[in-house]
Short mmCIF file of N, CA and C in Angstrom, two decimals:
data_model
loop_
_atom_site.label_atom_id
_atom_site.label_comp_id
_atom_site.label_asym_id
_atom_site.label_seq_id
_atom_site.Cartn_x
_atom_site.Cartn_y
_atom_site.Cartn_z
N MET I 25 12.60 -31.74 23.18
CA MET I 25 13.66 -30.76 23.34
C MET I 25 13.05 -29.44 23.82
N ASN I 26 13.52 -28.95 24.95
CA ASN I 26 12.98 -27.69 25.44
C ASN I 26 13.62 -26.52 24.70
N LYS I 27 13.10 -25.33 24.95
CA LYS I 27 13.56 -24.16 24.19
C LYS I 27 15.03 -23.85 24.43
N GLU I 28 15.50 -24.04 25.65
CA GLU I 28 16.90 -23.74 25.94
C GLU I 28 17.84 -24.74 25.29
N SER I 29 17.48 -26.01 25.30
CA SER I 29 18.40 -27.03 24.81
C SER I 29 18.61 -26.96 23.30
N GLN I 30 17.70 -26.34 22.57
CA GLN I 30 17.91 -26.25 21.13
C GLN I 30 19.03 -25.28 20.78
N TYR I 31 19.43 -24.45 21.72
CA TYR I 31 20.53 -23.50 21.49
C TYR I 31 21.80 -23.92 22.25
N ALA I 32 21.73 -25.03 22.97
CA ALA I 32 22.85 -25.45 23.81
C ALA I 32 23.70 -26.50 23.11
N GLN I 33 25.00 -26.40 23.39
CA GLN I 33 25.96 -27.40 22.89
C GLN I 33 27.00 -27.64 23.98
N MET I 34 27.53 -28.80 23.97
CA MET I 34 28.59 -29.12 24.90
C MET I 34 29.91 -28.78 24.22
N ASN I 35 30.76 -27.98 24.89
CA ASN I 35 32.05 -27.65 24.30
C ASN I 35 33.07 -28.74 24.62
N GLN I 36 34.29 -28.56 24.18
CA GLN I 36 35.34 -29.58 24.36
C GLN I 36 35.69 -29.80 25.82
N GLU I 37 35.42 -28.79 26.64
CA GLU I 37 35.72 -28.91 28.07
C GLU I 37 34.56 -29.52 28.84
N GLY I 38 33.50 -29.87 28.15
CA GLY I 38 32.34 -30.47 28.80
C GLY I 38 31.37 -29.46 29.39
N LYS I 39 31.56 -28.20 29.05
CA LYS I 39 30.66 -27.16 29.55
C LYS I 39 29.60 -26.86 28.49
N VAL I 40 28.44 -26.47 28.97
CA VAL I 40 27.34 -26.13 28.07
C VAL I 40 27.54 -24.71 27.56
N GLU I 41 27.47 -24.54 26.26
CA GLU I 41 27.53 -23.22 25.64
C GLU I 41 26.23 -22.99 24.89
N TYR I 42 25.80 -21.76 24.88
CA TYR I 42 24.56 -21.41 24.19
C TYR I 42 24.88 -20.59 22.94
N ASP I 43 24.22 -20.91 21.85
CA ASP I 43 24.38 -20.19 20.59
C ASP I 43 23.38 -19.03 20.59
N MET I 44 23.78 -17.94 21.18
CA MET I 44 22.87 -16.80 21.33
C MET I 44 22.55 -16.13 19.99
N CYS I 45 23.46 -16.18 19.06
CA CYS I 45 23.21 -15.60 17.73
C CYS I 45 22.05 -16.34 17.07
N ARG I 46 22.10 -17.66 17.13
CA ARG I 46 21.03 -18.47 16.54
C ARG I 46 19.71 -18.22 17.26
N ALA I 47 19.77 -18.15 18.57
CA ALA I 47 18.55 -17.89 19.35
C ALA I 47 17.97 -16.53 18.98
N PHE I 48 18.81 -15.53 18.88
CA PHE I 48 18.34 -14.19 18.52
C PHE I 48 17.75 -14.17 17.12
N GLU I 49 18.39 -14.84 16.18
CA GLU I 49 17.88 -14.88 14.81
C GLU I 49 16.50 -15.52 14.75
N GLN I 50 16.31 -16.59 15.50
CA GLN I 50 15.01 -17.25 15.50
C GLN I 50 13.94 -16.39 16.19
N LEU I 51 14.32 -15.73 17.26
CA LEU I 51 13.37 -14.83 17.93
C LEU I 51 12.99 -13.67 17.02
N GLU I 52 13.97 -13.14 16.32
CA GLU I 52 13.72 -12.05 15.39
C GLU I 52 12.79 -12.49 14.26
N ALA I 53 13.02 -13.69 13.74
CA ALA I 53 12.17 -14.22 12.67
C ALA I 53 10.74 -14.41 13.16
N ARG I 54 10.58 -14.92 14.38
CA ARG I 54 9.23 -15.08 14.94
C ARG I 54 8.56 -13.73 15.13
N GLY I 55 9.32 -12.76 15.59
CA GLY I 55 8.76 -11.41 15.78
C GLY I 55 8.31 -10.80 14.47
N ARG I 56 9.10 -10.99 13.43
CA ARG I 56 8.73 -10.50 12.09
C ARG I 56 7.44 -11.15 11.62
N GLN I 57 7.34 -12.46 11.79
CA GLN I 57 6.16 -13.19 11.35
C GLN I 57 4.92 -12.71 12.10
N ILE I 58 5.05 -12.50 13.39
CA ILE I 58 3.91 -11.99 14.18
C ILE I 58 3.53 -10.60 13.68
N GLY I 59 4.52 -9.76 13.41
CA GLY I 59 4.26 -8.41 12.91
C GLY I 59 3.55 -8.43 11.56
N ILE I 60 3.98 -9.33 10.70
CA ILE I 60 3.34 -9.46 9.38
C ILE I 60 1.89 -9.88 9.55
N GLN I 61 1.65 -10.87 10.40
CA GLN I 61 0.28 -11.33 10.62
C GLN I 61 -0.60 -10.22 11.18
N GLN I 62 -0.08 -9.46 12.12
CA GLN I 62 -0.85 -8.35 12.69
C GLN I 62 -1.13 -7.29 11.64
N GLY I 63 -0.14 -6.99 10.80
CA GLY I 63 -0.33 -6.00 9.75
C GLY I 63 -1.38 -6.44 8.74
N LEU I 64 -1.35 -7.72 8.37
CA LEU I 64 -2.35 -8.24 7.44
C LEU I 64 -3.76 -8.15 8.04
N GLN I 65 -3.88 -8.50 9.31
CA GLN I 65 -5.18 -8.45 9.98
C GLN I 65 -5.70 -7.01 10.04
N GLN I 66 -4.83 -6.07 10.38
CA GLN I 66 -5.25 -4.66 10.44
C GLN I 66 -5.65 -4.17 9.05
N GLY I 67 -4.89 -4.54 8.03
CA GLY I 67 -5.21 -4.13 6.67
C GLY I 67 -6.55 -4.70 6.22
N LEU I 68 -6.80 -5.94 6.57
CA LEU I 68 -8.07 -6.57 6.22
C LEU I 68 -9.23 -5.85 6.90
N CYS I 69 -9.07 -5.53 8.16
CA CYS I 69 -10.13 -4.81 8.90
C CYS I 69 -10.39 -3.44 8.28
N ARG I 70 -9.33 -2.74 7.92
CA ARG I 70 -9.50 -1.42 7.29
C ARG I 70 -10.20 -1.55 5.94
N GLY I 71 -9.81 -2.55 5.17
CA GLY I 71 -10.44 -2.76 3.86
C GLY I 71 -11.91 -3.06 3.98
N ILE I 72 -12.27 -3.88 4.94
CA ILE I 72 -13.69 -4.19 5.17
C ILE I 72 -14.44 -2.93 5.54
N GLN I 73 -13.87 -2.13 6.43
CA GLN I 73 -14.53 -0.89 6.86
C GLN I 73 -14.70 0.07 5.69
N GLN I 74 -13.67 0.20 4.86
CA GLN I 74 -13.76 1.09 3.70
C GLN I 74 -14.83 0.61 2.72
N GLY I 75 -14.93 -0.70 2.54
CA GLY I 75 -15.95 -1.25 1.66
C GLY I 75 -17.35 -0.99 2.19
N GLU I 76 -17.52 -1.15 3.49
CA GLU I 76 -18.82 -0.87 4.10
C GLU I 76 -19.17 0.61 3.97
N ASP I 77 -18.20 1.46 4.21
CA ASP I 77 -18.44 2.91 4.09
C ASP I 77 -18.85 3.27 2.66
N ARG I 78 -18.17 2.68 1.68
CA ARG I 78 -18.46 3.00 0.28
C ARG I 78 -19.86 2.54 -0.12
N ILE I 79 -20.23 1.34 0.27
CA ILE I 79 -21.54 0.84 -0.11
C ILE I 79 -22.64 1.63 0.60
N ASN I 80 -22.40 2.00 1.85
CA ASN I 80 -23.39 2.82 2.57
C ASN I 80 -23.53 4.20 1.93
N GLN I 81 -22.44 4.74 1.47
CA GLN I 81 -22.48 6.04 0.79
C GLN I 81 -23.30 5.93 -0.50
N LEU I 82 -23.07 4.88 -1.26
CA LEU I 82 -23.84 4.65 -2.48
C LEU I 82 -25.32 4.53 -2.16
N TYR I 83 -25.67 3.70 -1.20
CA TYR I 83 -27.07 3.49 -0.86
C TYR I 83 -27.72 4.78 -0.35
N SER I 84 -26.98 5.56 0.40
CA SER I 84 -27.51 6.84 0.89
C SER I 84 -27.83 7.79 -0.26
N ILE I 85 -26.93 7.84 -1.23
CA ILE I 85 -27.16 8.70 -2.41
C ILE I 85 -28.41 8.23 -3.16
N LEU I 86 -28.50 6.93 -3.39
CA LEU I 86 -29.65 6.41 -4.13
C LEU I 86 -30.96 6.68 -3.39
N ILE I 87 -30.96 6.52 -2.08
CA ILE I 87 -32.17 6.80 -1.29
C ILE I 87 -32.51 8.28 -1.34
N SER I 88 -31.50 9.15 -1.18
CA SER I 88 -31.76 10.60 -1.17
C SER I 88 -32.30 11.09 -2.52
N GLU I 89 -31.97 10.34 -3.59
CA GLU I 89 -32.45 10.71 -4.93
C GLU I 89 -33.70 9.89 -5.33
N ASP I 90 -34.29 9.20 -4.35
CA ASP I 90 -35.48 8.38 -4.59
C ASP I 90 -35.29 7.37 -5.72
N ARG I 91 -34.11 6.80 -5.82
CA ARG I 91 -33.79 5.83 -6.88
C ARG I 91 -33.87 4.41 -6.30
N TYR I 92 -35.07 4.06 -5.87
CA TYR I 92 -35.26 2.79 -5.17
C TYR I 92 -35.08 1.58 -6.08
N GLU I 93 -35.43 1.71 -7.34
CA GLU I 93 -35.22 0.60 -8.27
C GLU I 93 -33.73 0.35 -8.48
N ASP I 94 -32.96 1.45 -8.60
CA ASP I 94 -31.51 1.30 -8.72
C ASP I 94 -30.91 0.73 -7.43
N LEU I 95 -31.47 1.13 -6.31
CA LEU I 95 -31.00 0.60 -5.03
C LEU I 95 -31.20 -0.91 -4.98
N LYS I 96 -32.40 -1.34 -5.36
CA LYS I 96 -32.69 -2.78 -5.37
C LYS I 96 -31.75 -3.51 -6.33
N LYS I 97 -31.55 -2.93 -7.50
CA LYS I 97 -30.67 -3.56 -8.49
C LYS I 97 -29.22 -3.59 -8.00
N ALA I 98 -28.78 -2.52 -7.35
CA ALA I 98 -27.41 -2.45 -6.83
C ALA I 98 -27.17 -3.51 -5.76
N VAL I 99 -28.19 -3.81 -4.97
CA VAL I 99 -28.07 -4.84 -3.94
C VAL I 99 -27.90 -6.21 -4.59
N GLU I 100 -28.59 -6.43 -5.69
CA GLU I 100 -28.62 -7.75 -6.31
C GLU I 100 -27.56 -7.96 -7.40
N ASP I 101 -27.07 -6.88 -8.00
CA ASP I 101 -26.22 -7.00 -9.20
C ASP I 101 -24.88 -6.28 -8.97
N LYS I 102 -23.83 -7.07 -8.77
CA LYS I 102 -22.51 -6.50 -8.48
C LYS I 102 -22.00 -5.62 -9.61
N ALA I 103 -22.17 -6.05 -10.86
CA ALA I 103 -21.69 -5.27 -12.00
C ALA I 103 -22.38 -3.91 -12.05
N PHE I 104 -23.67 -3.88 -11.80
CA PHE I 104 -24.41 -2.62 -11.79
C PHE I 104 -23.93 -1.73 -10.65
N ARG I 105 -23.70 -2.34 -9.49
CA ARG I 105 -23.19 -1.59 -8.33
C ARG I 105 -21.83 -0.97 -8.65
N GLU I 106 -20.95 -1.74 -9.30
CA GLU I 106 -19.63 -1.23 -9.69
C GLU I 106 -19.77 -0.07 -10.67
N GLU I 107 -20.71 -0.18 -11.58
CA GLU I 107 -20.97 0.90 -12.54
C GLU I 107 -21.41 2.17 -11.80
N LEU I 108 -22.28 2.01 -10.82
CA LEU I 108 -22.72 3.17 -10.03
C LEU I 108 -21.56 3.79 -9.25
N TYR I 109 -20.69 2.95 -8.70
CA TYR I 109 -19.51 3.48 -8.00
C TYR I 109 -18.71 4.39 -8.91
N ARG I 110 -18.49 3.93 -10.15
CA ARG I 110 -17.71 4.73 -11.10
C ARG I 110 -18.45 6.03 -11.45
N LYS I 111 -19.73 5.92 -11.77
CA LYS I 111 -20.51 7.10 -12.15
C LYS I 111 -20.56 8.13 -11.03
N MET I 112 -20.63 7.66 -9.79
CA MET I 112 -20.73 8.57 -8.64
C MET I 112 -19.37 8.87 -8.04
N GLN I 113 -18.32 8.42 -8.71
CA GLN I 113 -16.94 8.64 -8.28
C GLN I 113 -16.69 8.17 -6.85
N LEU I 114 -17.19 6.97 -6.56
CA LEU I 114 -16.97 6.35 -5.25
C LEU I 114 -15.94 5.22 -5.35
N VAL I 115 -15.15 5.25 -6.39
CA VAL I 115 -14.17 4.19 -6.65
C VAL I 115 -12.98 4.34 -5.74
#
């Protein structure tokens, strides 16, 4: 079934009629779904960027304060890293 025929019907006079309301509703639903997908993708990209910025900020602070042992531990230990985020108000 092609795209046009799914909206077409034969009327009592034998003429083809198109259900434009149904076609519009389906197009609108597809457009909404595409918009939602694009919004989710953009949000994911922003979240990743914010996470990278935050971790780089933490590492920069630790390096500037010569806290290399804490830096090593923060790389390896997520709970410790989260604790540092809170202490340094990078939450």
